Amino acid sequence: NFIIVPDFSHQRFLQINLQNGSIVKLPITATAPRIAFDKVTKTLLYSDIKKKTIMSTTLHGKNSSLVYTIGNM
């Protein structure tokens, strides 16, 4: 069991194990990130305000793909 949280100071995501508190730095960077995780497919969706994109990737940063480009904000 784990949670995924944004690390705003370093523009990345952290995976925190709820059993022992260990922290894994995920190989995904994003500015002002917002995240959603589908535990069935193990897919991570996240936004990047600087790039104005919404991306989809596996939990460890493989198979990244663009989901949506955000218009002018």
PDB file of C-alpha atoms in Angstrom:
ATOM      1  CA  ASN A   1       0.000   0.000   0.000  1.00  0.00           C
ATOM      2  CA  PHE A   2       1.311   3.437  -0.923  1.00  0.00           C
ATOM      3  CA  ILE A   3       0.376   7.014  -1.680  1.00  0.00           C
ATOM      4  CA  ILE A   4       1.759   9.294  -4.367  1.00  0.00           C
ATOM      5  CA  VAL A   5       2.379  12.932  -3.500  1.00  0.00           C
ATOM      6  CA  PRO A   6       3.783  15.883  -5.431  1.00  0.00           C
ATOM      7  CA  ASP A   7       7.112  17.310  -4.250  1.00  0.00           C
ATOM      8  CA  PHE A   8       6.689  20.956  -5.259  1.00  0.00           C
ATOM      9  CA  SER A   9      10.207  21.944  -4.148  1.00  0.00           C
ATOM     10  CA  HIS A  10      11.857  19.536  -6.595  1.00  0.00           C
ATOM     11  CA  GLN A  11       9.102  19.334  -9.261  1.00  0.00           C
ATOM     12  CA  ARG A  12       8.692  15.571  -8.995  1.00  0.00           C
ATOM     13  CA  PHE A  13       6.475  12.891  -7.452  1.00  0.00           C
ATOM     14  CA  LEU A  14       7.177  10.717  -4.432  1.00  0.00           C
ATOM     15  CA  GLN A  15       5.763   7.264  -3.710  1.00  0.00           C
ATOM     16  CA  ILE A  16       5.457   6.701   0.051  1.00  0.00           C
ATOM     17  CA  ASN A  17       5.021   3.182   1.404  1.00  0.00           C
ATOM     18  CA  LEU A  18       2.268   3.184   4.043  1.00  0.00           C
ATOM     19  CA  GLN A  19       3.648   0.092   5.785  1.00  0.00           C
ATOM     20  CA  ASN A  20       7.208   1.215   6.499  1.00  0.00           C
ATOM     21  CA  GLY A  21       7.395   4.874   5.408  1.00  0.00           C
ATOM     22  CA  SER A  22      10.013   4.301   2.706  1.00  0.00           C
ATOM     23  CA  ILE A  23      10.081   6.939  -0.032  1.00  0.00           C
ATOM     24  CA  VAL A  24      10.740   6.371  -3.744  1.00  0.00           C
ATOM     25  CA  LYS A  25      11.434   9.315  -6.045  1.00  0.00           C
ATOM     26  CA  LEU A  26       9.462   8.589  -9.220  1.00  0.00           C
ATOM     27  CA  PRO A  27      11.236   9.469 -12.501  1.00  0.00           C
ATOM     28  CA  ILE A  28       8.561  11.975 -13.521  1.00  0.00           C
ATOM     29  CA  THR A  29       9.004  15.748 -13.408  1.00  0.00           C
ATOM     30  CA  ALA A  30       6.283  18.378 -13.672  1.00  0.00           C
ATOM     31  CA  THR A  31       5.798  21.963 -12.577  1.00  0.00           C
ATOM     32  CA  ALA A  32       2.818  22.623 -10.295  1.00  0.00           C
ATOM     33  CA  PRO A  33       1.724  19.016 -10.652  1.00  0.00           C
ATOM     34  CA  ARG A  34      -1.733  17.613 -10.074  1.00  0.00           C
ATOM     35  CA  ILE A  35      -2.029  13.836 -10.039  1.00  0.00           C
ATOM     36  CA  ALA A  36      -4.491  10.985 -10.256  1.00  0.00           C
ATOM     37  CA  PHE A  37      -3.623   7.293 -10.012  1.00  0.00           C
ATOM     38  CA  ASP A  38      -5.633   4.379 -11.392  1.00  0.00           C
ATOM     39  CA  LYS A  39      -4.659   1.458  -9.164  1.00  0.00           C
ATOM     40  CA  VAL A  40      -6.317  -1.106 -11.441  1.00  0.00           C
ATOM     41  CA  THR A  41      -4.205  -0.220 -14.498  1.00  0.00           C
ATOM     42  CA  LYS A  42      -1.355   1.323 -12.461  1.00  0.00           C
ATOM     43  CA  THR A  43      -1.574   4.420 -14.653  1.00  0.00           C
ATOM     44  CA  LEU A  44      -0.578   7.849 -13.393  1.00  0.00           C
ATOM     45  CA  LEU A  45      -2.211  10.957 -14.891  1.00  0.00           C
ATOM     46  CA  TYR A  46      -0.632  14.307 -14.126  1.00  0.00           C
ATOM     47  CA  SER A  47      -0.709  17.911 -15.253  1.00  0.00           C
ATOM     48  CA  ASP A  48       2.183  20.212 -15.974  1.00  0.00           C
ATOM     49  CA  ILE A  49       1.216  23.876 -15.795  1.00  0.00           C
ATOM     50  CA  LYS A  50       4.446  25.134 -17.374  1.00  0.00           C
ATOM     51  CA  LYS A  51       4.097  22.836 -20.398  1.00  0.00           C
ATOM     52  CA  LYS A  52       0.284  23.180 -20.349  1.00  0.00           C
ATOM     53  CA  THR A  53      -0.204  19.437 -20.741  1.00  0.00           C
ATOM     54  CA  ILE A  54      -1.925  16.480 -19.143  1.00  0.00           C
ATOM     55  CA  MET A  55       0.154  13.323 -19.394  1.00  0.00           C
ATOM     56  CA  SER A  56      -0.373   9.609 -18.811  1.00  0.00           C
ATOM     57  CA  THR A  57       2.387   7.219 -17.769  1.00  0.00           C
ATOM     58  CA  THR A  58       3.023   4.006 -15.897  1.00  0.00           C
ATOM     59  CA  LEU A  59       3.889   4.346 -12.246  1.00  0.00           C
ATOM     60  CA  HIS A  60       7.633   4.380 -12.899  1.00  0.00           C
ATOM     61  CA  GLY A  61       7.649   6.745 -15.879  1.00  0.00           C
ATOM     62  CA  LYS A  62       7.523   4.255 -18.739  1.00  0.00           C
ATOM     63  CA  ASN A  63       5.199   4.577 -21.761  1.00  0.00           C
ATOM     64  CA  SER A  64       4.434   8.275 -21.254  1.00  0.00           C
ATOM     65  CA  SER A  65       1.881   9.784 -23.592  1.00  0.00           C
ATOM     66  CA  LEU A  66       0.196  13.136 -24.075  1.00  0.00           C
ATOM     67  CA  VAL A  67      -3.472  13.048 -23.073  1.00  0.00           C
ATOM     68  CA  TYR A  68      -4.398  16.684 -23.597  1.00  0.00           C
ATOM     69  CA  THR A  69      -2.859  20.064 -24.354  1.00  0.00           C
ATOM     70  CA  ILE A  70      -4.387  22.837 -22.272  1.00  0.00           C
ATOM     71  CA  GLY A  71      -5.280  26.075 -24.036  1.00  0.00           C
ATOM     72  CA  ASN A  72      -4.282  29.551 -22.888  1.00  0.00           C
ATOM     73  CA  MET A  73      -4.575  29.857 -19.137  1.00  0.00           C
TER      74      MET A  73
END
